[in-house]
């Protein structure tokens, strides 16, 4: 039934209130979030039936996490229960010249201990249009990597479009494999890659003098890749950023203008909102640049909302895409 | 006893905390506010005895609303009790490129079901200097319109100065009358009109090539109108605005400079604070431009305060009027 | 797909924090709740796929309400959008000798303006086992009553078990019909009636010297009614209650012991939790008394939880049913 | 205009949230309260026009305190501004076997530095029915004692009924005078004295074998005293009390039954609510026992409300007086 | 310098506000706590210089935990930094018949990965009077067990009194050793053992027909053990308990009366407060029964305070020990 | 043991939440802070053992204040207990053109009633490197001035570096002495003076055509003074400032660039953070300009943190000193 399916770890997000430092916090705000689920949640708000696949411990905490995903509109019927703990991340939101801080505690999570047999991908994906993954999942464990690989292969087989956020954090790969051993096969089953030139070099060892050349060379190696997409953030301070994006579609480089964001309320999840916007645009519009702009507008809007998830309507994002950023009251 | 009397609906204001979206809010901040009461409340803080006339249900909610008006300094002894419900508005405060959203739920309110015989205007206004109304009231119901008309007529009779905020929201007029059938007679009994050229055209069908010409033509039709006042807001984002004002006094157009507001905490009630400042200035100063500037300063200050009501001293507003906007600590 | 289907108004619940009085509250806690949805939500926590049918305005507030129902586990795919406002209720939670206070503001709600053609009952109920309604719905408007009647008839036709909470508040019936004109036909299509002898007298004009005789006479008039169920609350104070229940199954009167609840955190929704527990028991157990006890245990547990909805596991309720009420820590 | 006039210090009340200890609190709840103002506030809720006379510093804090008194319904037009600081008290609310703790910081308050010439008692009391004072005021300073004495004399002269809460805390009398030098003259101008036998002994050096004998002897010495009233609290724990009251009217001893309060939310102000209830009863009913019971009921109800002030309707108190203490929901 | 030294894991405590369920919580209250640190913290409030030895990750979270221990009065100069994560426990506080729930997430904590060489016990204990440990520590890992063993041996060597809370949770022992392989040697170096007969059987395989016989037999096997202490909790509900304690001193069984606690605010840490009280009593009083009673009083008081730590003065505990449990206000 | 020793009043800081006005606040945030303690607290976070000397009342409030100083890392073992009250300051944080407001209530505080014999300076300072004071202390009372003078003399004798923040508020000197009678002797024992030219003129009656000349002349009069330091704040609004600093070392004037701060969360304590940074730099670096820049960076960072105290690591400040102010996320 789900049109959009995403797969990835969902963490308990424990953030200090306002701009408090960790040491000051006597309360944490608690939500549940993960890059891939963030993408699906935004799409769900925009009317797509979106299911997220993940694994939670079979405990009150796992139930609380599931209910939160229900709340942000996700179909949670494919969540797997088992394992010992939910991954956690601690967030202290920065302001002015003080950047936000994130402390992860994700080792040995329920998802990291997942195995391919936990998921019946063909069943889950049978009515889907789109499958989305991110590069963190295969970095967590062999089981997570294998489960993802099974997912992208099933998607490919069923003709489902696959997008992958090639997100490279070297310090995550601790289970004995290198990204270069794992990501190529997954990428070979992926249609749309979110990556910059540096990622392409580090992960695939593919060079280029500029972004376009890197993309061209990536497509040579991975002919299934139809688009490569990247964003550029100009960070004036933790409270003031500019955002734009690029899309290489195999023929030309599309590029948006900058959107100014000042002040920023919460930039975590901004990249996921961009991907969600792009996916919505590519599914809905017959205009890749408009889709890219919709992604940047969605990302900008996300920065004004506390929490990883972009809660919005299509109309709100579209208005920003069209340049209506003066913030007048809507009655 | 009251020097200032205002009349109009007071709504329960339910606002999401901080910049939360409606969907995120598990708490609403609750106050009670309305455009005309906001004007009186600001004047009360500045030392004027100000009474507000409205109608609340005779219920715990009506009592809570009354107590809130007591809290913001209003004389509540002329409030009428009856009817079935208090009007409500839901507010989500915007930030950066995301504008604030207001959802009204005001149909069938206690005030909309009010009748002229509920109020003894001559008694209430007998010691007053000033009576203030706004264009929303006659839009609500025939009873509300009639009650207001009785009020302005009594004021006129007693020599009380009348100001009216000609505020036109076409979607409010649902009881079968058009503004053009109702507002002319009320305006004929009004000394100071807050309106822009567009309002003058829409409501009175009076044209003009510019604001001054519209004002001149309005005064021709309504010779009792002594001044027409308007503000201009430049909206860079929901967090950053510039504000200025104009006043046509029948002879010349007075105009203030811009005040910059960055960041904005809550812009709802900003227009009411302007009117309050203008009224205070016209009562207190022998200088219309200074009064107009006091209005703009009051409005700017309001934007830094959560809630509809401007809580301030005369000295604070006067300092801003004089350009002391560097925000140094006062000890 | 849904096994359980309920139908009824969902209100925005605005409650003062802790035990604050309305006049003291500068914040309201906000959730969304209604008697029939409360029943379905509890059943959803216990593993039943439960859908709730209602009508919300097509607005940010309507979306927020839907998300809240998603959060408490309901299938919201059959919600209808339209109308002008969401019904609201204000709650002040009592303590010791001070009772809770509820102020309703539900006139002209989206549901009250609903029409039978808004719902395709046969589609919604096609896989259902159980349909639940309450006596408030037909009290709201002719449209609501007609929609409900269509629902129970469809359920009957499809062989779905129907339960009805005959809840009589005379002051709700304002649209020109009396309960005696409306409820008989609905009840004729209902299998399990929640009512006490007084309700049976007032609504159906059926007398009895005691509860059993009233039930026997009700069944004579409405042979489709298989069970009549009632609870008895002994109220020592707003903080301390005893709870028990009775069930007439046409042959014998089953009766549970009392469960003591001290202190009570929030008793709103306690009756709905009882019904949910009873339904779960009747579906799951082959023992009507055990089902009745499960209902009382569920209701007792609800009193310890803030909000209308009973968030619990089957194991938690079952433990209380078995008398494990000493409140030891679970690790 | 005021029917009820009270005089006394109003302190900033800084209380820890819930049952937190001082060391744990990172927030304090802040209200403004004092024994005599508490009496007037309760009377104001019950429809009496009640003014409170006190002195606040002319500062933002003094303005905030005034607004709070406006909020709880007091006429604040007779408040005097001057002095250096507002008195403060810190409250930690106890529970179970842990009692509440109060730390006072009231030396050198605006009221302690008050002088009789600050108040025009004859003007303030000219339309009053009742004047209320408490024994703390003359303990603070000579100026406060003199101001109070001027007040009771003016009241006597104008035929206003005077009640005095003879509240003796030896450690307050620090300005060089003893209560025995000050209180007799004030008491000679007082009609109704709230005191127990121990107070009568300590303050007036008047003995008695029991309460009645003490009262008789007090009346011999102070023939203007028409009634002596006392309450009796049985303290099972900080959360569970019983409350009753006695009234000697010169002829007989009236005595109420106990009201049980469990759990207690906030017992501060309970004695003031009793006095308010008694005053309301004596003004309104022609039945002294009923008035005394109304006082006990008001006091009991106060224990369920956070803050010093009893927010209630006459109907709520009357229902408790009649024994409706089962705490059922009011809809 | 420290008189009291404790050793053990400190966990981040994430508790839902009030009595909210995990699923409802959008905020967690966050403190840092552990059984042994709780003992030291209570002793620190009573004037003992108390140091706690533990291990935290060298991260903002580790720093926040340290600061919290500073806040509750502990000497944190012997904390060791390293490892990957802080242990976490989630707490949902129960009420009435609903018990509290604790979910642990403590595997692979910084302390579990500790090694004996991380701590210079002889340096730390050189001026100490008392060393306290609990049975959870050796259950976590071989390294933790070895570090503890080194600690008790050093204490023994330096003549420091050692107390051990023999707390047996079978599901904690996951690193391949059984308690029977580890605890005997640690216990052999311990003077005062907190344990019941069941623990003695399970851990030491020492039987007895009653508590005294078990103690006698334990002392035969472990002649260094001078006292065995146990508490007995009667749980009427999660909100209402009775508490008493027993002490076998090798000659006689001392036993206190029950203290009633109603309502309970937070019972977590109640056992640790008992041990702290006992230690304080044994150090300070020359009366073992009085020490035992002081422990029970301390434990009872802890139940009225949110958080694991008992914040109190000696005078407060002593008053409860003497039976002053009526909860009167202290001014 | 302490390397850093500071001396001065610590006040209870009661601040309104967010940007609320005093009149709006129903809660105050409560911490404990003072200029000199703020300096020590920042140094403690950076690894210096820092003790603060002050005087608190021997009360629950005094204990709460001590615990807060423990929390921010201070050695509180030299705090003296006695006196009647803790000083208080009320803070309303400004935004945009509205400046923050501070209302002090510090008369008759425990510290103001302190005497030199309360402190054994030679014992406290025996291992110290640095002693810090501020000009508010000698303004409070003769006792406070004498205690400070004894402190600087002891420091001089023991070779401890002394810094003094010559902070002149004329309205504080109320005990009969003028600064010119008191500050010269204290300054004669001070190595590093924080002051601007205006202070030097007002307090020491020493003139200069510019800052350097004032410094040169100050050094002539007080040859012990080795450095004079000043900061310059450019205040665009309450939310947007620029900050720089100057240092005269007897030979040359060192000057930093501006750091931009936008938005400001809380500027109180910004000057103290500067001094802490400077002290850390002078102790740690062999580069006075770098030390001065570290001070400005520390001050800027403080503006992003609520509360008087700068909670930070050396690395965080050093990054800002190096110009890393783009606020990127740290993971």
PDB file of C-alpha atoms in Angstrom, chain A residues 108-302:
ATOM      1  CA  UNK A 108      24.501  -2.119  19.562  1.00  0.00           C
ATOM      2  CA  UNK A 109      21.138  -0.675  18.645  1.00  0.00           C
ATOM      3  CA  UNK A 110      18.212  -2.826  17.621  1.00  0.00           C
ATOM      4  CA  UNK A 111      18.810  -1.850  14.006  1.00  0.00           C
ATOM      5  CA  UNK A 112      22.540  -2.544  14.095  1.00  0.00           C
ATOM      6  CA  UNK A 113      21.689  -6.092  15.174  1.00  0.00           C
ATOM      7  CA  UNK A 114      19.146  -6.559  12.385  1.00  0.00           C
ATOM      8  CA  UNK A 115      19.418  -9.325   9.772  1.00  0.00           C
ATOM      9  CA  UNK A 116      18.049  -9.489   6.222  1.00  0.00           C
ATOM     10  CA  UNK A 117      15.586 -12.200   7.140  1.00  0.00           C
ATOM     11  CA  UNK A 118      13.833  -9.743   9.447  1.00  0.00           C
ATOM     12  CA  UNK A 119      12.298  -7.985   6.454  1.00  0.00           C
ATOM     13  CA  UNK A 120      10.157  -9.221   3.591  1.00  0.00           C
ATOM     14  CA  UNK A 121      11.135  -6.551   1.114  1.00  0.00           C
ATOM     15  CA  UNK A 122       9.112  -7.867  -1.802  1.00  0.00           C
ATOM     16  CA  UNK A 123       5.946  -7.714   0.241  1.00  0.00           C
ATOM     17  CA  UNK A 124       6.670  -4.253   1.582  1.00  0.00           C
ATOM     18  CA  UNK A 125       7.707  -2.745  -1.732  1.00  0.00           C
ATOM     19  CA  UNK A 126       5.091  -4.388  -3.905  1.00  0.00           C
ATOM     20  CA  UNK A 127       2.999  -1.219  -4.414  1.00  0.00           C
ATOM     21  CA  UNK A 128       5.753   1.318  -3.874  1.00  0.00           C
ATOM     22  CA  UNK A 129       6.962   4.042  -6.208  1.00  0.00           C
ATOM     23  CA  UNK A 130      10.049   5.036  -4.305  1.00  0.00           C
ATOM     24  CA  UNK A 131      12.585   3.543  -1.909  1.00  0.00           C
ATOM     25  CA  UNK A 132      14.987   5.722   0.039  1.00  0.00           C
ATOM     26  CA  UNK A 133      18.134   4.828   1.992  1.00  0.00           C
ATOM     27  CA  UNK A 134      21.132   6.634   3.471  1.00  0.00           C
ATOM     28  CA  UNK A 135      24.803   5.839   3.861  1.00  0.00           C
ATOM     29  CA  UNK A 136      24.663   5.552   7.629  1.00  0.00           C
ATOM     30  CA  UNK A 137      22.809   2.244   7.564  1.00  0.00           C
ATOM     31  CA  UNK A 138      25.512   0.140   5.881  1.00  0.00           C
ATOM     32  CA  UNK A 139      28.063   1.765   8.180  1.00  0.00           C
ATOM     33  CA  UNK A 140      26.426   0.346  11.302  1.00  0.00           C
ATOM     34  CA  UNK A 141      26.883  -3.413  10.905  1.00  0.00           C
ATOM     35  CA  UNK A 142      27.093  -6.214   8.397  1.00  0.00           C
ATOM     36  CA  UNK A 143      23.502  -7.140   9.194  1.00  0.00           C
ATOM     37  CA  UNK A 144      22.267  -3.626   8.507  1.00  0.00           C
ATOM     38  CA  UNK A 145      24.276  -3.459   5.289  1.00  0.00           C
ATOM     39  CA  UNK A 146      22.958  -6.822   4.128  1.00  0.00           C
ATOM     40  CA  UNK A 147      19.398  -5.859   4.939  1.00  0.00           C
ATOM     41  CA  UNK A 148      19.746  -2.666   2.943  1.00  0.00           C
ATOM     42  CA  UNK A 149      21.300  -4.478  -0.001  1.00  0.00           C
ATOM     43  CA  UNK A 150      18.389  -6.875  -0.044  1.00  0.00           C
ATOM     44  CA  UNK A 151      16.080  -3.877  -0.050  1.00  0.00           C
ATOM     45  CA  UNK A 152      17.633  -2.048  -2.982  1.00  0.00           C
ATOM     46  CA  UNK A 153      17.809  -5.281  -4.986  1.00  0.00           C
ATOM     47  CA  UNK A 154      14.141  -5.962  -4.349  1.00  0.00           C
ATOM     48  CA  UNK A 155      13.307  -2.393  -5.317  1.00  0.00           C
ATOM     49  CA  UNK A 156      15.289  -2.686  -8.523  1.00  0.00           C
ATOM     50  CA  UNK A 157      13.554  -5.938  -9.316  1.00  0.00           C
ATOM     51  CA  UNK A 158      10.134  -4.401  -8.740  1.00  0.00           C
ATOM     52  CA  UNK A 159      10.920  -1.263 -10.731  1.00  0.00           C
ATOM     53  CA  UNK A 160      10.813   1.009  -7.719  1.00  0.00           C
ATOM     54  CA  UNK A 161      12.876   4.201  -7.993  1.00  0.00           C
ATOM     55  CA  UNK A 162      15.717   4.196  -5.465  1.00  0.00           C
ATOM     56  CA  UNK A 163      17.363   7.235  -3.911  1.00  0.00           C
ATOM     57  CA  UNK A 164      20.401   7.076  -1.662  1.00  0.00           C
ATOM     58  CA  UNK A 165      21.906   9.750   0.524  1.00  0.00           C
ATOM     59  CA  UNK A 166      25.624   8.961   0.313  1.00  0.00           C
ATOM     60  CA  UNK A 167      26.546  10.338   3.623  1.00  0.00           C
ATOM     61  CA  UNK A 168      30.018   9.456   4.741  1.00  0.00           C
ATOM     62  CA  UNK A 169      31.151   9.550   8.336  1.00  0.00           C
ATOM     63  CA  UNK A 170      34.393   7.575   8.501  1.00  0.00           C
ATOM     64  CA  UNK A 171      34.125   7.081  12.262  1.00  0.00           C
ATOM     65  CA  UNK A 172      30.930   5.069  11.916  1.00  0.00           C
ATOM     66  CA  UNK A 173      32.458   2.170   9.975  1.00  0.00           C
ATOM     67  CA  UNK A 174      33.581   0.043  12.911  1.00  0.00           C
ATOM     68  CA  UNK A 175      32.496  -3.495  12.103  1.00  0.00           C
ATOM     69  CA  UNK A 176      35.464  -4.395   9.929  1.00  0.00           C
ATOM     70  CA  UNK A 177      34.277  -3.422   6.502  1.00  0.00           C
ATOM     71  CA  UNK A 178      35.172  -0.313   4.538  1.00  0.00           C
ATOM     72  CA  UNK A 179      32.607   1.718   2.618  1.00  0.00           C
ATOM     73  CA  UNK A 180      34.420   0.817  -0.580  1.00  0.00           C
ATOM     74  CA  UNK A 181      33.590  -2.814   0.090  1.00  0.00           C
ATOM     75  CA  UNK A 182      29.910  -2.225   0.709  1.00  0.00           C
ATOM     76  CA  UNK A 183      28.578   0.862  -1.001  1.00  0.00           C
ATOM     77  CA  UNK A 184      29.331   0.053  -4.639  1.00  0.00           C
ATOM     78  CA  UNK A 185      26.830  -2.767  -4.893  1.00  0.00           C
ATOM     79  CA  UNK A 186      24.169  -0.763  -3.131  1.00  0.00           C
ATOM     80  CA  UNK A 187      24.824   2.242  -5.355  1.00  0.00           C
ATOM     81  CA  UNK A 188      24.650   0.062  -8.439  1.00  0.00           C
ATOM     82  CA  UNK A 189      20.990  -0.464  -7.529  1.00  0.00           C
ATOM     83  CA  UNK A 190      20.292   3.204  -6.926  1.00  0.00           C
ATOM     84  CA  UNK A 191      18.794   5.729  -9.339  1.00  0.00           C
ATOM     85  CA  UNK A 192      19.370   9.007  -7.586  1.00  0.00           C
ATOM     86  CA  UNK A 193      22.427   9.702  -5.509  1.00  0.00           C
ATOM     87  CA  UNK A 194      22.768  12.584  -3.068  1.00  0.00           C
ATOM     88  CA  UNK A 195      26.493  13.231  -2.801  1.00  0.00           C
ATOM     89  CA  UNK A 196      29.158  15.862  -3.340  1.00  0.00           C
ATOM     90  CA  UNK A 197      32.437  15.491  -5.168  1.00  0.00           C
ATOM     91  CA  UNK A 198      34.356  14.799  -2.001  1.00  0.00           C
ATOM     92  CA  UNK A 199      32.057  11.880  -1.098  1.00  0.00           C
ATOM     93  CA  UNK A 200      32.394  10.478  -4.591  1.00  0.00           C
ATOM     94  CA  UNK A 201      36.153  10.563  -4.235  1.00  0.00           C
ATOM     95  CA  UNK A 202      36.265   9.103  -0.736  1.00  0.00           C
ATOM     96  CA  UNK A 203      33.722   6.364  -1.190  1.00  0.00           C
ATOM     97  CA  UNK A 204      34.028   5.336  -4.804  1.00  0.00           C
ATOM     98  CA  UNK A 205      37.555   6.576  -5.459  1.00  0.00           C
ATOM     99  CA  UNK A 206      36.191   8.446  -8.457  1.00  0.00           C
ATOM    100  CA  UNK A 207      37.825  11.773  -9.250  1.00  0.00           C
ATOM    101  CA  UNK A 208      36.775  14.840 -11.111  1.00  0.00           C
ATOM    102  CA  UNK A 209      37.965  18.401 -11.548  1.00  0.00           C
ATOM    103  CA  UNK A 210      34.586  19.662 -10.604  1.00  0.00           C
ATOM    104  CA  UNK A 211      31.201  18.377  -9.488  1.00  0.00           C
ATOM    105  CA  UNK A 212      29.979  17.736 -13.015  1.00  0.00           C
ATOM    106  CA  UNK A 213      33.069  15.745 -13.949  1.00  0.00           C
ATOM    107  CA  UNK A 214      32.735  13.692 -10.758  1.00  0.00           C
ATOM    108  CA  UNK A 215      29.129  12.983 -11.640  1.00  0.00           C
ATOM    109  CA  UNK A 216      29.966  12.010 -15.173  1.00  0.00           C
ATOM    110  CA  UNK A 217      32.632   9.647 -13.944  1.00  0.00           C
ATOM    111  CA  UNK A 218      30.318   8.204 -11.317  1.00  0.00           C
ATOM    112  CA  UNK A 219      27.703   7.497 -13.946  1.00  0.00           C
ATOM    113  CA  UNK A 220      30.318   5.785 -16.089  1.00  0.00           C
ATOM    114  CA  UNK A 221      31.065   3.424 -13.226  1.00  0.00           C
ATOM    115  CA  UNK A 222      27.443   3.116 -12.118  1.00  0.00           C
ATOM    116  CA  UNK A 223      25.301   3.441 -15.210  1.00  0.00           C
ATOM    117  CA  UNK A 224      22.106   2.905 -13.167  1.00  0.00           C
ATOM    118  CA  UNK A 225      22.625   6.255 -11.490  1.00  0.00           C
ATOM    119  CA  UNK A 226      20.404   8.764 -13.258  1.00  0.00           C
ATOM    120  CA  UNK A 227      20.934  11.838 -11.143  1.00  0.00           C
ATOM    121  CA  UNK A 228      23.450  13.191  -8.667  1.00  0.00           C
ATOM    122  CA  UNK A 229      22.274  15.894  -6.333  1.00  0.00           C
ATOM    123  CA  UNK A 230      24.064  18.121  -3.873  1.00  0.00           C
ATOM    124  CA  UNK A 231      23.323  21.086  -1.616  1.00  0.00           C
ATOM    125  CA  UNK A 232      25.514  23.975  -0.606  1.00  0.00           C
ATOM    126  CA  UNK A 233      25.160  25.670   2.737  1.00  0.00           C
ATOM    127  CA  UNK A 234      26.784  29.040   3.456  1.00  0.00           C
ATOM    128  CA  UNK A 235      27.087  29.280   7.212  1.00  0.00           C
ATOM    129  CA  UNK A 236      27.307  32.857   8.462  1.00  0.00           C
ATOM    130  CA  UNK A 237      26.560  31.714  11.985  1.00  0.00           C
ATOM    131  CA  UNK A 238      24.612  28.976  13.724  1.00  0.00           C
ATOM    132  CA  UNK A 239      21.602  31.293  13.410  1.00  0.00           C
ATOM    133  CA  UNK A 240      22.037  32.513   9.854  1.00  0.00           C
ATOM    134  CA  UNK A 241      22.593  30.342   6.767  1.00  0.00           C
ATOM    135  CA  UNK A 242      22.099  30.445   3.024  1.00  0.00           C
ATOM    136  CA  UNK A 243      21.065  27.328   1.144  1.00  0.00           C
ATOM    137  CA  UNK A 244      21.133  26.236  -2.482  1.00  0.00           C
ATOM    138  CA  UNK A 245      21.261  22.973  -4.465  1.00  0.00           C
ATOM    139  CA  UNK A 246      22.632  21.387  -7.632  1.00  0.00           C
ATOM    140  CA  UNK A 247      21.345  18.522  -9.716  1.00  0.00           C
ATOM    141  CA  UNK A 248      23.230  16.685 -12.446  1.00  0.00           C
ATOM    142  CA  UNK A 249      20.791  14.755 -14.598  1.00  0.00           C
ATOM    143  CA  UNK A 250      23.303  13.254 -16.954  1.00  0.00           C
ATOM    144  CA  UNK A 251      22.921  16.091 -19.408  1.00  0.00           C
ATOM    145  CA  UNK A 252      23.048  19.377 -17.622  1.00  0.00           C
ATOM    146  CA  UNK A 253      23.715  20.876 -14.221  1.00  0.00           C
ATOM    147  CA  UNK A 254      20.644  22.507 -12.722  1.00  0.00           C
ATOM    148  CA  UNK A 255      21.203  25.003  -9.926  1.00  0.00           C
ATOM    149  CA  UNK A 256      18.865  26.953  -7.653  1.00  0.00           C
ATOM    150  CA  UNK A 257      19.351  30.372  -6.119  1.00  0.00           C
ATOM    151  CA  UNK A 258      20.116  30.820  -2.421  1.00  0.00           C
ATOM    152  CA  UNK A 259      17.403  30.968   0.216  1.00  0.00           C
ATOM    153  CA  UNK A 260      18.342  32.983   3.295  1.00  0.00           C
ATOM    154  CA  UNK A 261      17.402  31.559   6.682  1.00  0.00           C
ATOM    155  CA  UNK A 262      17.611  33.919   9.658  1.00  0.00           C
ATOM    156  CA  UNK A 263      17.133  33.012  12.391  1.00  0.00           C
ATOM    157  CA  UNK A 264      17.490  29.253  12.374  1.00  0.00           C
ATOM    158  CA  UNK A 265      15.423  27.402  14.970  1.00  0.00           C
ATOM    159  CA  UNK A 266      16.710  23.874  14.341  1.00  0.00           C
ATOM    160  CA  UNK A 267      18.801  22.838  11.378  1.00  0.00           C
ATOM    161  CA  UNK A 268      18.880  19.120  12.129  1.00  0.00           C
ATOM    162  CA  UNK A 269      16.875  17.317   9.457  1.00  0.00           C
ATOM    163  CA  UNK A 270      17.382  20.116   6.949  1.00  0.00           C
ATOM    164  CA  UNK A 271      19.131  17.798   4.513  1.00  0.00           C
ATOM    165  CA  UNK A 272      16.388  15.205   4.842  1.00  0.00           C
ATOM    166  CA  UNK A 273      13.725  17.792   4.129  1.00  0.00           C
ATOM    167  CA  UNK A 274      15.636  18.713   0.986  1.00  0.00           C
ATOM    168  CA  UNK A 275      15.578  15.108  -0.196  1.00  0.00           C
ATOM    169  CA  UNK A 276      11.893  14.800   0.626  1.00  0.00           C
ATOM    170  CA  UNK A 277      11.171  17.928  -1.364  1.00  0.00           C
ATOM    171  CA  UNK A 278      13.202  16.692  -4.277  1.00  0.00           C
ATOM    172  CA  UNK A 279      11.413  13.327  -4.263  1.00  0.00           C
ATOM    173  CA  UNK A 280       8.017  15.016  -4.071  1.00  0.00           C
ATOM    174  CA  UNK A 281       9.026  17.274  -6.929  1.00  0.00           C
ATOM    175  CA  UNK A 282      10.338  14.492  -9.124  1.00  0.00           C
ATOM    176  CA  UNK A 283       7.188  12.435  -8.530  1.00  0.00           C
ATOM    177  CA  UNK A 284       4.799  15.347  -8.980  1.00  0.00           C
ATOM    178  CA  UNK A 285       6.281  17.931 -11.336  1.00  0.00           C
ATOM    179  CA  UNK A 286       7.491  17.471 -14.849  1.00  0.00           C
ATOM    180  CA  UNK A 287      10.308  19.928 -14.205  1.00  0.00           C
ATOM    181  CA  UNK A 288      13.545  18.897 -12.527  1.00  0.00           C
ATOM    182  CA  UNK A 289      14.613  22.424 -11.624  1.00  0.00           C
ATOM    183  CA  UNK A 290      11.283  23.059  -9.969  1.00  0.00           C
ATOM    184  CA  UNK A 291      11.714  19.789  -8.057  1.00  0.00           C
ATOM    185  CA  UNK A 292      15.173  20.906  -6.945  1.00  0.00           C
ATOM    186  CA  UNK A 293      13.827  24.290  -5.872  1.00  0.00           C
ATOM    187  CA  UNK A 294      11.008  22.574  -4.009  1.00  0.00           C
ATOM    188  CA  UNK A 295      13.678  20.619  -2.160  1.00  0.00           C
ATOM    189  CA  UNK A 296      15.584  23.752  -1.169  1.00  0.00           C
ATOM    190  CA  UNK A 297      12.366  25.470  -0.086  1.00  0.00           C
ATOM    191  CA  UNK A 298      11.413  22.438   2.017  1.00  0.00           C
ATOM    192  CA  UNK A 299      14.837  22.436   3.596  1.00  0.00           C
ATOM    193  CA  UNK A 300      14.694  26.142   4.375  1.00  0.00           C
ATOM    194  CA  UNK A 301      11.274  25.746   5.967  1.00  0.00           C
ATOM    195  CA  UNK A 302      12.533  22.845   8.077  1.00  0.00           C
TER     196      UNK A 302
END
